[in-house]
Short mmCIF file of C-alpha atoms and ligand atoms in Angstrom, two decimals:
data_model
loop_
_atom_site.label_atom_id
_atom_site.label_comp_id
_atom_site.label_asym_id
_atom_site.label_seq_id
_atom_site.Cartn_x
_atom_site.Cartn_y
_atom_site.Cartn_z
CA MET A 1 0.96 -27.64 77.26
CA ALA A 2 -1.49 -25.30 75.61
CA GLY A 3 -4.21 -27.06 73.64
CA ALA A 4 -6.66 -25.95 70.98
CA ARG A 5 -10.00 -27.37 72.05
CA CYS A 6 -12.37 -28.10 69.23
CA GLN A 7 -15.90 -29.34 69.20
CA THR A 8 -16.35 -31.77 66.31
CA THR A 9 -19.83 -33.27 66.04
CA GLY A 10 -19.94 -33.72 69.76
CA VAL A 11 -16.50 -35.35 70.03
CA GLU A 12 -13.88 -33.20 71.68
CA SER A 13 -10.46 -33.45 70.15
CA VAL A 14 -7.33 -31.71 71.31
CA ILE A 15 -4.26 -30.97 69.30
CA ARG A 16 -1.33 -29.46 71.16
CA GLY A 17 -0.95 -25.71 70.98
CA SER A 18 2.82 -26.03 70.69
CA ALA A 19 5.40 -28.64 69.79
CA GLN A 20 9.15 -28.80 69.39
CA ILE A 21 8.71 -30.08 65.86
CA LEU A 22 5.71 -29.82 63.55
CA VAL A 23 5.62 -32.23 60.62
CA VAL A 24 3.17 -31.42 57.82
CA GLY A 25 2.11 -34.56 55.94
CA GLY A 26 1.98 -38.23 56.92
CA GLY A 27 3.38 -39.88 53.76
CA PRO A 28 6.65 -41.83 53.92
CA ALA A 29 8.75 -38.68 54.37
CA GLY A 30 6.61 -37.23 57.16
CA SER A 31 6.03 -40.36 59.20
CA THR A 32 9.69 -41.40 58.90
CA ALA A 33 11.01 -37.99 59.99
CA ALA A 34 8.45 -37.73 62.80
CA GLY A 35 9.04 -41.28 64.02
CA LEU A 36 12.83 -40.91 64.07
CA LEU A 37 12.60 -37.63 66.01
CA ALA A 38 10.10 -39.05 68.52
CA LYS A 39 12.40 -42.06 68.97
CA GLU A 40 15.10 -39.57 70.01
CA GLY A 41 12.78 -38.21 72.70
CA PHE A 42 11.61 -35.02 70.98
CA GLN A 43 8.06 -33.78 71.11
CA VAL A 44 6.61 -34.08 67.62
CA THR A 45 3.18 -33.29 66.19
CA LEU A 46 2.26 -34.51 62.70
CA LEU A 47 -0.76 -33.08 60.89
CA GLU A 48 -2.11 -35.09 57.96
CA ARG A 49 -4.86 -33.80 55.67
CA GLU A 50 -6.42 -37.18 54.93
CA HIS A 51 -7.78 -39.98 57.06
CA PHE A 52 -5.63 -43.07 56.58
CA PRO A 53 -5.73 -45.48 54.87
CA ARG A 54 -5.75 -43.15 51.87
CA TYR A 55 -4.89 -43.95 48.27
CA HIS A 56 -1.46 -43.00 46.89
CA ILE A 57 0.47 -43.84 43.74
CA GLY A 58 4.10 -45.04 43.97
CA GLU A 59 4.00 -48.75 44.75
CA SER A 60 7.36 -50.13 43.71
CA LEU A 61 10.02 -49.81 46.40
CA LEU A 62 13.79 -50.11 46.13
CA PRO A 63 16.00 -52.13 48.49
CA SER A 64 17.67 -48.86 49.45
CA CYS A 65 14.63 -48.05 51.65
CA ARG A 66 15.50 -50.88 53.98
CA PRO A 67 18.30 -49.29 56.06
CA VAL A 68 16.13 -46.29 56.90
CA LEU A 69 13.12 -48.45 57.76
CA GLU A 70 15.41 -50.57 59.94
CA THR A 71 16.68 -47.50 61.77
CA LEU A 72 13.08 -46.47 62.32
CA GLY A 73 12.37 -49.95 63.70
CA VAL A 74 9.50 -50.55 61.28
CA TRP A 75 11.20 -53.00 58.91
CA PRO A 76 9.94 -56.17 60.67
CA LYS A 77 6.38 -54.85 60.36
CA VAL A 78 6.85 -54.06 56.66
CA ALA A 79 8.37 -57.51 56.06
CA ALA A 80 5.47 -59.19 57.90
CA ALA A 81 2.71 -57.15 56.24
CA GLY A 82 2.20 -59.58 53.36
CA PHE A 83 3.28 -57.22 50.55
CA GLN A 84 4.46 -58.66 47.24
CA PRO A 85 8.21 -59.38 47.45
CA LYS A 86 9.98 -57.58 44.62
CA GLY A 87 12.85 -59.58 43.18
CA GLY A 88 13.92 -56.80 40.83
CA ALA A 89 12.90 -55.30 37.52
CA TYR A 90 12.47 -56.53 33.96
CA TYR A 91 12.95 -54.12 31.06
CA PHE A 92 11.66 -54.27 27.51
CA TRP A 93 13.57 -51.24 26.33
CA GLY A 94 13.39 -50.60 22.62
CA PRO A 95 14.66 -53.74 20.90
CA GLU A 96 16.38 -54.95 24.06
CA GLU A 97 15.39 -56.91 27.11
CA TRP A 98 17.27 -57.19 30.33
CA GLU A 99 16.68 -57.81 33.97
CA VAL A 100 17.86 -56.38 37.25
CA ARG A 101 17.91 -58.83 40.12
CA PHE A 102 18.00 -57.50 43.68
CA LYS A 103 20.05 -59.47 46.15
CA PRO A 104 17.68 -60.96 48.74
CA GLY A 105 18.49 -60.55 52.43
CA GLN A 106 19.16 -63.60 54.60
CA ASP A 107 15.70 -63.08 56.08
CA GLY A 108 13.84 -62.73 52.78
CA SER A 109 13.18 -59.97 50.30
CA ASN A 110 14.92 -56.60 50.52
CA ALA A 111 12.23 -54.85 48.47
CA TRP A 112 8.48 -54.87 48.09
CA GLN A 113 5.67 -53.85 45.79
CA VAL A 114 3.29 -52.20 48.24
CA VAL A 115 -0.31 -51.14 48.33
CA ARG A 116 0.53 -47.60 49.38
CA SER A 117 -2.59 -47.03 51.46
CA GLU A 118 -1.49 -49.96 53.66
CA PHE A 119 2.22 -49.17 53.62
CA ASP A 120 1.72 -45.50 54.48
CA GLN A 121 -0.73 -46.36 57.25
CA LEU A 122 1.73 -48.83 58.72
CA LEU A 123 4.42 -46.14 58.83
CA LEU A 124 2.05 -43.57 60.30
CA GLU A 125 0.83 -45.97 63.01
CA HIS A 126 4.45 -46.79 63.83
CA ALA A 127 5.23 -43.10 64.25
CA ARG A 128 2.24 -42.83 66.59
CA GLU A 129 3.55 -45.77 68.62
CA LEU A 130 6.92 -44.05 68.89
CA GLY A 131 5.18 -41.11 70.57
CA VAL A 132 4.33 -38.76 67.72
CA GLU A 133 1.08 -36.86 68.19
CA VAL A 134 -0.60 -37.73 64.89
CA ALA A 135 -3.75 -35.89 63.84
CA GLU A 136 -5.45 -37.18 60.69
CA GLY A 137 -8.03 -35.27 58.71
CA VAL A 138 -6.30 -32.00 59.62
CA THR A 139 -5.09 -29.60 56.93
CA VAL A 140 -2.41 -26.99 57.50
CA ARG A 141 -3.89 -23.85 55.94
CA ARG A 142 -1.44 -21.10 56.82
CA LEU A 143 1.98 -20.60 58.29
CA GLU A 144 3.06 -17.62 60.39
CA PHE A 145 6.59 -16.29 60.18
CA ALA A 146 8.92 -14.31 62.41
CA GLY A 147 11.02 -12.76 59.66
CA ASP A 148 11.96 -15.70 57.40
CA ARG A 149 11.33 -18.27 60.10
CA PRO A 150 8.04 -20.21 60.24
CA VAL A 151 6.90 -20.26 63.86
CA ALA A 152 3.24 -21.31 63.87
CA ALA A 153 0.61 -23.00 61.72
CA THR A 154 -3.13 -22.58 61.47
CA TRP A 155 -5.03 -25.77 60.70
CA THR A 156 -8.60 -26.77 60.00
CA ARG A 157 -10.38 -30.09 60.09
CA THR A 158 -10.39 -31.11 56.43
CA ARG A 159 -14.04 -32.15 56.43
CA GLU A 160 -15.19 -29.47 58.88
CA PRO A 161 -13.38 -26.30 57.89
CA GLU A 162 -15.14 -24.38 60.62
CA VAL A 163 -13.10 -26.34 63.20
CA THR A 164 -9.75 -24.66 63.38
CA GLY A 165 -6.69 -24.36 65.62
CA ARG A 166 -3.17 -23.00 65.86
CA ILE A 167 0.08 -24.66 66.78
CA GLU A 168 3.45 -23.05 67.53
CA PHE A 169 6.69 -24.89 66.90
CA ASP A 170 10.46 -24.56 67.05
CA TYR A 171 11.11 -26.53 63.86
CA LEU A 172 9.02 -27.37 60.82
CA VAL A 173 9.42 -30.40 58.55
CA ASP A 174 7.40 -29.79 55.42
CA ALA A 175 6.61 -33.28 54.10
CA SER A 176 3.42 -32.25 52.33
CA GLY A 177 4.35 -34.00 49.07
CA ARG A 178 3.84 -32.56 45.62
CA GLY A 179 1.44 -29.96 47.03
CA GLY A 180 4.43 -28.52 48.90
CA VAL A 181 3.05 -26.00 51.42
CA MET A 182 6.30 -24.07 51.91
CA ALA A 183 7.65 -24.29 48.36
CA THR A 184 4.47 -23.43 46.49
CA ARG A 185 2.77 -20.98 48.86
CA TYR A 186 5.61 -19.15 50.57
CA LEU A 187 9.03 -19.74 49.04
CA LYS A 188 7.71 -20.00 45.47
CA ASN A 189 11.05 -21.51 44.55
CA ARG A 190 10.15 -24.67 42.66
CA ARG A 191 11.99 -25.06 39.37
CA PHE A 192 10.64 -27.51 36.84
CA HIS A 193 13.25 -29.26 34.76
CA ASN A 194 13.18 -29.02 31.01
CA VAL A 195 13.47 -32.79 30.90
CA PHE A 196 10.83 -35.25 32.08
CA ARG A 197 7.84 -33.03 31.23
CA ASN A 198 5.73 -36.12 31.25
CA VAL A 199 2.23 -37.24 32.09
CA ALA A 200 1.35 -40.49 33.85
CA ALA A 201 -1.97 -42.30 33.34
CA TRP A 202 -2.67 -45.50 35.24
CA SER A 203 -5.32 -47.91 36.45
CA TYR A 204 -5.65 -51.28 38.21
CA TRP A 205 -6.44 -54.68 36.74
CA THR A 206 -7.38 -58.07 38.17
CA GLY A 207 -6.51 -61.38 36.55
CA ALA A 208 -3.27 -60.14 34.96
CA SER A 209 -0.62 -62.79 34.24
CA GLN A 210 2.75 -62.72 35.93
CA LEU A 211 5.63 -62.04 33.59
CA ASP A 212 7.07 -65.36 32.39
CA ARG A 213 10.66 -64.20 32.79
CA GLY A 214 12.86 -62.17 35.12
CA PRO A 215 12.91 -62.09 38.93
CA ALA A 216 9.75 -63.07 40.81
CA GLY A 217 7.48 -60.15 41.62
CA ALA A 218 9.50 -57.80 39.39
CA ILE A 219 8.24 -54.49 38.08
CA THR A 220 7.84 -54.70 34.30
CA VAL A 221 8.98 -51.64 32.38
CA ALA A 222 8.17 -51.69 28.67
CA SER A 223 8.92 -48.89 26.24
CA LEU A 224 6.81 -47.48 23.42
CA PRO A 225 7.89 -45.00 20.77
CA HIS A 226 6.17 -42.24 22.73
CA GLY A 227 6.72 -43.37 26.33
CA TRP A 228 6.68 -46.45 28.52
CA PHE A 229 4.43 -48.63 30.67
CA TRP A 230 4.95 -49.97 34.16
CA GLY A 231 3.35 -53.18 35.43
CA ILE A 232 3.46 -53.73 39.20
CA PRO A 233 1.92 -56.88 40.74
CA LEU A 234 0.32 -56.20 44.13
CA ASN A 235 -0.61 -58.51 46.96
CA ASP A 236 -4.29 -57.47 46.88
CA GLY A 237 -4.65 -59.35 43.58
CA THR A 238 -4.51 -56.27 41.39
CA THR A 239 -1.78 -55.14 39.02
CA SER A 240 -0.94 -51.48 38.65
CA ILE A 241 -0.54 -50.64 34.95
CA GLY A 242 0.67 -47.14 34.15
CA LEU A 243 1.65 -45.18 31.06
CA VAL A 244 4.26 -42.41 31.13
CA THR A 245 4.30 -40.24 28.03
CA GLY A 246 5.22 -36.73 26.92
CA ARG A 247 2.80 -33.95 27.80
CA ASP A 248 2.33 -32.68 24.27
CA SER A 249 1.78 -36.05 22.64
CA PHE A 250 -0.61 -36.99 25.46
CA ASN A 251 -2.71 -33.86 24.94
CA GLN A 252 -2.69 -34.26 21.17
CA ARG A 253 -3.77 -37.90 21.33
CA ARG A 254 -6.44 -37.09 23.86
CA ARG A 255 -7.88 -34.56 21.41
CA GLU A 256 -7.68 -37.07 18.57
CA LEU A 257 -9.04 -40.07 20.47
CA GLY A 258 -11.55 -38.24 22.62
CA SER A 259 -10.64 -39.35 26.16
CA ILE A 260 -7.85 -40.25 28.55
CA GLN A 261 -9.14 -43.81 28.72
CA ALA A 262 -8.85 -44.05 24.91
CA VAL A 263 -5.24 -42.81 24.95
CA TYR A 264 -4.41 -45.36 27.67
CA HIS A 265 -5.99 -48.25 25.77
CA ASP A 266 -4.58 -47.20 22.43
CA SER A 267 -1.10 -47.10 23.97
CA LEU A 268 -1.66 -50.50 25.58
CA ARG A 269 -2.41 -51.99 22.18
CA GLU A 270 0.97 -50.70 20.99
CA CYS A 271 2.76 -52.33 23.91
CA LYS A 272 2.81 -56.07 23.35
CA ALA A 273 4.82 -56.92 26.46
CA VAL A 274 2.21 -55.39 28.77
CA SER A 275 -0.94 -56.11 26.77
CA ASP A 276 0.07 -59.81 26.75
CA LEU A 277 -0.06 -59.73 30.55
CA LEU A 278 -3.59 -58.34 30.37
CA ALA A 279 -5.00 -60.84 27.84
CA ASP A 280 -7.42 -62.34 30.41
CA ALA A 281 -7.48 -59.39 32.81
CA LYS A 282 -10.20 -56.94 33.71
CA GLN A 283 -9.68 -53.24 34.35
CA VAL A 284 -11.24 -52.55 37.74
CA THR A 285 -10.64 -48.82 38.18
CA GLY A 286 -10.86 -45.73 36.04
CA VAL A 287 -7.72 -44.10 34.70
CA SER A 288 -5.96 -41.63 37.03
CA VAL A 289 -3.70 -38.96 35.61
CA GLU A 290 -0.84 -36.99 37.09
CA GLN A 291 1.44 -34.55 35.36
CA ASP A 292 4.53 -36.08 36.81
CA TYR A 293 6.81 -33.19 35.89
CA SER A 294 10.12 -33.24 37.67
CA TYR A 295 11.12 -30.32 39.85
CA ALA A 296 13.40 -29.21 42.64
CA SER A 297 13.15 -26.28 45.01
CA ASP A 298 16.01 -23.82 44.98
CA ARG A 299 16.42 -24.32 48.72
CA PHE A 300 15.69 -27.50 50.67
CA ALA A 301 16.16 -25.80 54.05
CA GLY A 302 16.00 -22.38 55.67
CA PRO A 303 15.60 -20.76 59.09
CA GLY A 304 13.69 -23.23 61.23
CA TYR A 305 12.49 -25.48 58.42
CA LEU A 306 13.38 -28.40 56.16
CA LEU A 307 11.59 -29.67 53.05
CA ALA A 308 11.53 -33.48 52.89
CA GLY A 309 10.50 -35.97 50.19
CA ASP A 310 8.39 -34.68 47.30
CA ALA A 311 7.90 -31.36 49.08
CA ALA A 312 11.53 -30.62 48.13
CA CYS A 313 11.96 -32.37 44.78
CA PHE A 314 10.42 -34.94 42.49
CA LEU A 315 11.93 -37.20 39.88
CA ASP A 316 10.34 -39.01 36.92
CA PRO A 317 9.19 -42.45 38.15
CA LEU A 318 11.23 -44.49 35.64
CA LEU A 319 13.46 -46.01 38.32
CA SER A 320 10.96 -46.00 41.23
CA THR A 321 13.09 -43.69 43.35
CA GLY A 322 10.36 -41.62 45.12
CA VAL A 323 9.94 -43.50 48.39
CA HIS A 324 13.69 -44.01 48.63
CA LEU A 325 14.26 -40.25 48.40
CA ALA A 326 11.40 -39.57 50.82
CA THR A 327 12.71 -41.88 53.53
CA TYR A 328 16.36 -40.99 52.96
CA SER A 329 15.67 -37.25 53.24
CA ALA A 330 13.64 -37.94 56.39
CA LEU A 331 16.63 -39.71 57.94
CA LEU A 332 18.97 -36.84 57.07
CA GLY A 333 16.46 -34.27 58.30
CA ALA A 334 15.81 -36.04 61.60
CA ALA A 335 19.55 -36.32 62.26
CA ALA A 336 19.98 -32.62 61.47
CA ILE A 337 17.12 -31.35 63.65
CA GLY A 338 18.02 -33.69 66.52
CA SER A 339 21.61 -32.48 66.60
CA VAL A 340 20.54 -28.82 66.47
CA LEU A 341 18.11 -29.31 69.34
CA ARG A 342 20.79 -31.03 71.41
CA GLY A 343 23.22 -28.19 70.67
CA GLU A 344 25.72 -30.44 68.87
CA VAL A 345 25.84 -28.38 65.68
CA THR A 346 24.51 -24.98 64.68
CA GLU A 347 21.38 -24.64 62.63
CA ASP A 348 23.37 -23.18 59.73
CA GLU A 349 25.75 -26.15 59.68
CA ALA A 350 22.96 -28.70 59.95
CA TRP A 351 20.84 -27.08 57.25
CA GLU A 352 23.77 -26.80 54.88
CA PHE A 353 24.56 -30.47 55.42
CA TYR A 354 20.94 -31.45 54.86
CA ALA A 355 20.43 -29.34 51.76
CA VAL A 356 23.68 -30.38 50.09
CA THR A 357 23.32 -34.07 50.94
CA TYR A 358 19.70 -34.43 49.86
CA ARG A 359 20.31 -32.47 46.67
CA ARG A 360 23.29 -34.66 45.78
CA ALA A 361 21.24 -37.82 46.25
CA TYR A 362 18.48 -36.38 44.09
CA GLU A 363 20.76 -35.12 41.33
CA ARG A 364 22.68 -38.38 41.17
CA LEU A 365 19.43 -40.19 40.46
CA LEU A 366 18.36 -37.50 38.02
CA VAL A 367 21.48 -38.23 36.00
CA LEU A 368 20.85 -41.96 36.22
CA VAL A 369 17.26 -41.61 34.98
CA SER A 370 18.34 -39.38 32.13
CA THR A 371 21.16 -41.74 31.16
CA PHE A 372 18.65 -44.55 31.14
CA TYR A 373 16.33 -42.67 28.78
CA GLU A 374 19.30 -41.69 26.67
CA SER A 375 20.20 -45.34 26.23
CA TYR A 376 16.98 -46.00 24.31
CA ARG A 377 17.86 -47.04 20.80
CA GLY A 378 15.33 -45.05 18.90
CA LYS A 379 16.46 -41.47 19.00
CA GLU A 380 14.20 -40.63 16.09
CA TYR A 381 11.39 -40.57 18.62
CA HIS A 382 10.79 -37.18 20.14
CA PHE A 383 9.87 -38.60 23.55
CA TYR A 384 13.37 -39.99 24.13
CA ARG A 385 15.14 -36.92 22.83
CA ALA A 386 13.02 -34.83 25.20
CA GLN A 387 14.35 -36.74 28.22
CA GLU A 388 17.94 -35.67 27.64
CA LEU A 389 19.19 -33.14 30.13
CA SER A 390 19.25 -29.73 28.52
CA GLU A 391 22.00 -27.18 28.87
CA ARG A 392 19.78 -25.25 31.26
CA ASP A 393 19.30 -28.35 33.38
CA TRP A 394 23.02 -28.93 33.50
CA GLU A 395 23.77 -25.34 34.37
CA GLY A 396 21.00 -24.80 36.87
CA LEU A 397 21.65 -27.88 38.92
CA ASP A 398 25.39 -28.28 38.80
CA LEU A 399 24.70 -31.58 37.14
CA GLN A 400 28.21 -32.03 35.89
CA ALA A 401 29.30 -32.43 39.50
CA ALA A 402 26.32 -34.70 40.11
CA PHE A 403 27.28 -36.77 37.11
CA ASP A 404 30.87 -37.07 38.25
CA ARG A 405 29.75 -38.16 41.70
CA PHE A 406 27.35 -40.61 40.18
CA VAL A 407 29.86 -42.38 38.04
CA THR A 408 32.68 -42.32 40.54
CA GLY A 409 30.27 -43.59 43.17
CA LEU A 410 29.54 -46.58 41.03
CA ALA A 411 32.95 -48.09 40.89
CA ASP A 412 35.33 -45.82 42.77
CA LEU A 413 37.31 -45.44 39.58
CA ASP A 414 39.11 -42.21 38.90
CA ASP A 415 38.32 -41.94 35.25
CA ALA A 416 34.73 -40.75 35.19
CA GLN A 417 34.49 -40.82 31.42
CA GLN A 418 35.62 -44.42 31.32
CA VAL A 419 32.96 -45.39 33.84
CA TYR A 420 30.35 -43.43 31.92
CA GLN A 421 31.15 -45.43 28.82
CA ARG A 422 30.85 -48.65 30.78
CA VAL A 423 27.52 -47.56 32.27
CA LYS A 424 26.21 -46.69 28.85
CA GLN A 425 27.48 -49.90 27.33
CA HIS A 426 25.83 -51.85 30.05
CA ILE A 427 22.54 -50.06 29.71
CA LEU A 428 22.75 -50.47 25.96
CA GLY A 429 23.13 -54.17 26.45
CA ALA A 430 26.54 -54.37 24.81
CA SER A 431 28.09 -55.72 27.96
CA SER A 432 26.77 -57.58 30.92
CA GLY A 433 29.71 -56.76 33.16
CA ASP A 434 29.73 -54.60 36.24
CA PRO A 435 29.01 -51.95 37.21
CA ASN A 436 25.27 -52.27 36.82
CA PRO A 437 23.82 -48.95 37.88
CA LEU A 438 20.35 -50.33 38.35
CA ALA A 439 21.22 -53.35 40.41
CA ASN A 440 23.36 -50.93 42.35
CA LEU A 441 20.28 -49.14 43.61
CA ASN A 442 20.47 -51.55 46.47
CA ARG A 443 21.02 -51.02 50.12
CA ASP A 444 24.76 -51.63 50.11
CA HIS A 445 25.34 -49.27 47.25
CA GLU A 446 23.17 -46.52 48.67
CA ARG A 447 24.86 -46.95 52.03
CA ARG A 448 28.23 -46.47 50.35
CA GLN A 449 26.94 -43.28 48.77
CA ALA A 450 25.51 -41.88 51.97
CA PRO A 451 27.55 -39.81 54.45
CA LEU A 452 27.32 -42.43 57.17
CA ARG A 453 31.04 -42.53 57.93
CA PRO A 454 33.60 -39.81 58.70
CA GLU A 455 35.40 -40.44 55.39
CA LYS A 456 32.15 -39.75 53.56
CA ALA A 457 31.50 -36.49 55.40
CA ILE A 458 29.76 -33.67 53.56
CA GLU A 459 30.41 -30.10 54.70
CA GLY A 460 32.50 -31.67 57.51
CA LEU A 461 29.56 -33.64 58.92
CA TYR A 462 28.23 -37.16 58.69
CA VAL A 463 25.23 -39.05 60.04
CA SER A 464 25.83 -41.43 62.89
CA LEU A 465 23.14 -44.02 63.62
CA GLU A 466 24.64 -45.28 66.89
CA PRO A 467 24.34 -44.79 69.80
CA ARG A 468 21.80 -42.25 68.61
CA LEU A 469 20.75 -40.64 65.34
CA ALA A 470 22.88 -37.49 65.08
CA LEU A 471 25.22 -35.40 62.96
CA ARG A 472 28.84 -35.79 63.91
CA ARG A 473 31.89 -33.78 62.94
CA ALA A 474 34.51 -35.59 60.91
CA ALA A 475 37.90 -35.13 62.54
CA GLY A 476 40.21 -32.64 60.81
P1 FAD B 501 3.37 -38.06 49.91
O1 FAD B 501 3.46 -39.53 49.93
O2 FAD B 501 2.65 -37.43 48.79
O3 FAD B 501 2.75 -37.58 51.29
C1 FAD B 501 2.41 -36.23 51.51
C2 FAD B 501 1.26 -36.17 52.50
O4 FAD B 501 1.05 -34.81 52.89
C3 FAD B 501 -0.05 -36.66 51.92
O5 FAD B 501 -0.55 -37.74 52.69
C4 FAD B 501 -0.96 -35.43 51.95
O6 FAD B 501 -2.31 -35.76 52.24
C5 FAD B 501 -0.33 -34.61 53.06
N1 FAD B 501 -0.58 -33.15 52.93
C6 FAD B 501 -0.45 -32.39 51.82
N2 FAD B 501 -0.75 -31.11 52.10
C7 FAD B 501 -1.08 -31.06 53.41
C8 FAD B 501 -1.49 -30.01 54.27
N3 FAD B 501 -1.62 -28.75 53.84
N4 FAD B 501 -1.77 -30.31 55.57
C9 FAD B 501 -1.64 -31.58 56.04
N5 FAD B 501 -1.26 -32.60 55.25
C10 FAD B 501 -0.96 -32.36 53.95
N6 FAD B 501 7.82 -43.79 44.05
C11 FAD B 501 8.35 -45.01 44.27
O7 FAD B 501 9.15 -45.17 45.20
N7 FAD B 501 8.02 -46.08 43.48
C12 FAD B 501 7.16 -45.95 42.43
O8 FAD B 501 6.87 -46.94 41.75
C13 FAD B 501 6.62 -44.66 42.14
N8 FAD B 501 5.78 -44.47 41.10
C14 FAD B 501 5.22 -43.24 40.89
C15 FAD B 501 4.38 -43.04 39.81
C16 FAD B 501 3.82 -41.77 39.58
C17 FAD B 501 2.92 -41.55 38.41
C18 FAD B 501 4.10 -40.71 40.48
C19 FAD B 501 3.49 -39.34 40.27
C20 FAD B 501 4.94 -40.90 41.55
C21 FAD B 501 5.53 -42.16 41.76
N9 FAD B 501 6.40 -42.37 42.83
C22 FAD B 501 6.96 -43.60 43.02
C23 FAD B 501 6.77 -41.28 43.74
C24 FAD B 501 6.13 -41.42 45.10
O9 FAD B 501 4.74 -41.49 44.97
C25 FAD B 501 6.50 -40.21 45.98
O10 FAD B 501 7.85 -39.87 45.75
C26 FAD B 501 6.31 -40.47 47.48
O11 FAD B 501 4.97 -40.72 47.78
C27 FAD B 501 6.79 -39.23 48.27
O12 FAD B 501 6.47 -39.35 49.63
P2 FAD B 501 6.21 -38.03 50.49
O13 FAD B 501 6.01 -38.49 51.88
O14 FAD B 501 7.23 -37.01 50.20
O15 FAD B 501 4.84 -37.43 49.92
#
């Protein structure tokens, strides 16, 4: 195997000069895809810009991550890592309050609130143990193409840009997160939705109280006229407290109040549910800000490459769906690449399956998040009106189909409109009956949605987990 030999402050390091699969980025999408492919015996190199453990936002996980982490073989490590078990969510939504309780597994919690630096490191180390060549502190700077197909990458050491190398590959998984190497530098095909043009501002507190109601370890979500707060208790003794608000009102208030910190604190004062939790607490970090606009690339896959996790699409954090989408897309992508490399399906078939399946999962959640915002009883507030899917959103993303799949997926009823009414009623608090779309974000529900059985095939293919991770053809 060819190797790029680099002299770094006297320490020689070698990164392969070629690999079957190059994964860019070692977040949940990258390490899951890389680990699953290495487990199947493929030769995988993963290049990660940072040295882990590195900070990342996105701490509240859904139970739907569990099946993928089990397939990867990392679930026992996650369960033993000492993270805060997450019993569900508690909502203060306009004048209403309600809770979502996740079903625990027989062996304990199905979901966790995680310190992401620790969680992501655990996944990356696991990928390394499965045989992935992992290089940290290495930034992919440039991709080379043969026609439309990426075939090689040039990298540099992040802290020593003079140290550089080149790696050739057969397949590329771009899991570079919101930076999105392929989508932003080469494909330039990211579309931002009209909805969810929001800004998030958050910091960490010690000494916060636990919520006195709802499931243990729940995420607290509390609305304001111009946005909402999350409160996530973490096992390191801190609580993550974040504000999500509209871009324009955020900028205007920042001008009026003079700083981001002032906007954050002013909003906290307006939010009794969360400020009560912080009565005796101390803010221990500055306020971080992210424009958490929602977007999707026009294409999730093309010749020789797949976009996974946030590199493909991003959704407003209201329902904590990011890590679920990252790990789910990694599972789909690993099954697709593995089957292509083994000659079981053509690249075109596998890519079509991947792109359609990941987009459906994303759009279904997009509809759910929007429906949730729509349920807020306070439509006089611009923020909530701005979260309704616009005509352009509906047209551009085939959201009507996504909506139909979403509602029919909930209850397997034929009458989508009837289910929609029931979903809305439930969210509005008028009924406590099933189906509960939020509690349904659990592993069983997500499994039912996923093409894991021949009858659930998409584009004639489904994912089989046994005896190996692969795409299989549905008979007929
Ligand atoms: P990332 O985790 O971002 O990983 C990408 C990796 O690629 C990074 O480590 C980066 O260093 C590396 N990289 C980038 N460019 C290069 C390059 N050129 N070369 C090499 N490496 C590179 N999700 C949840 O599930 N729950 C939540 O509660 C939640 N809250 C959120 C709140 C906010 C405000 C935001 C913005 C997001 C939130 N999310 C949440 C979303 C979640 O953070 C992401 O969806 C998730 O991290 C996506 O994982 P990923 O692996 O695709 O990308």
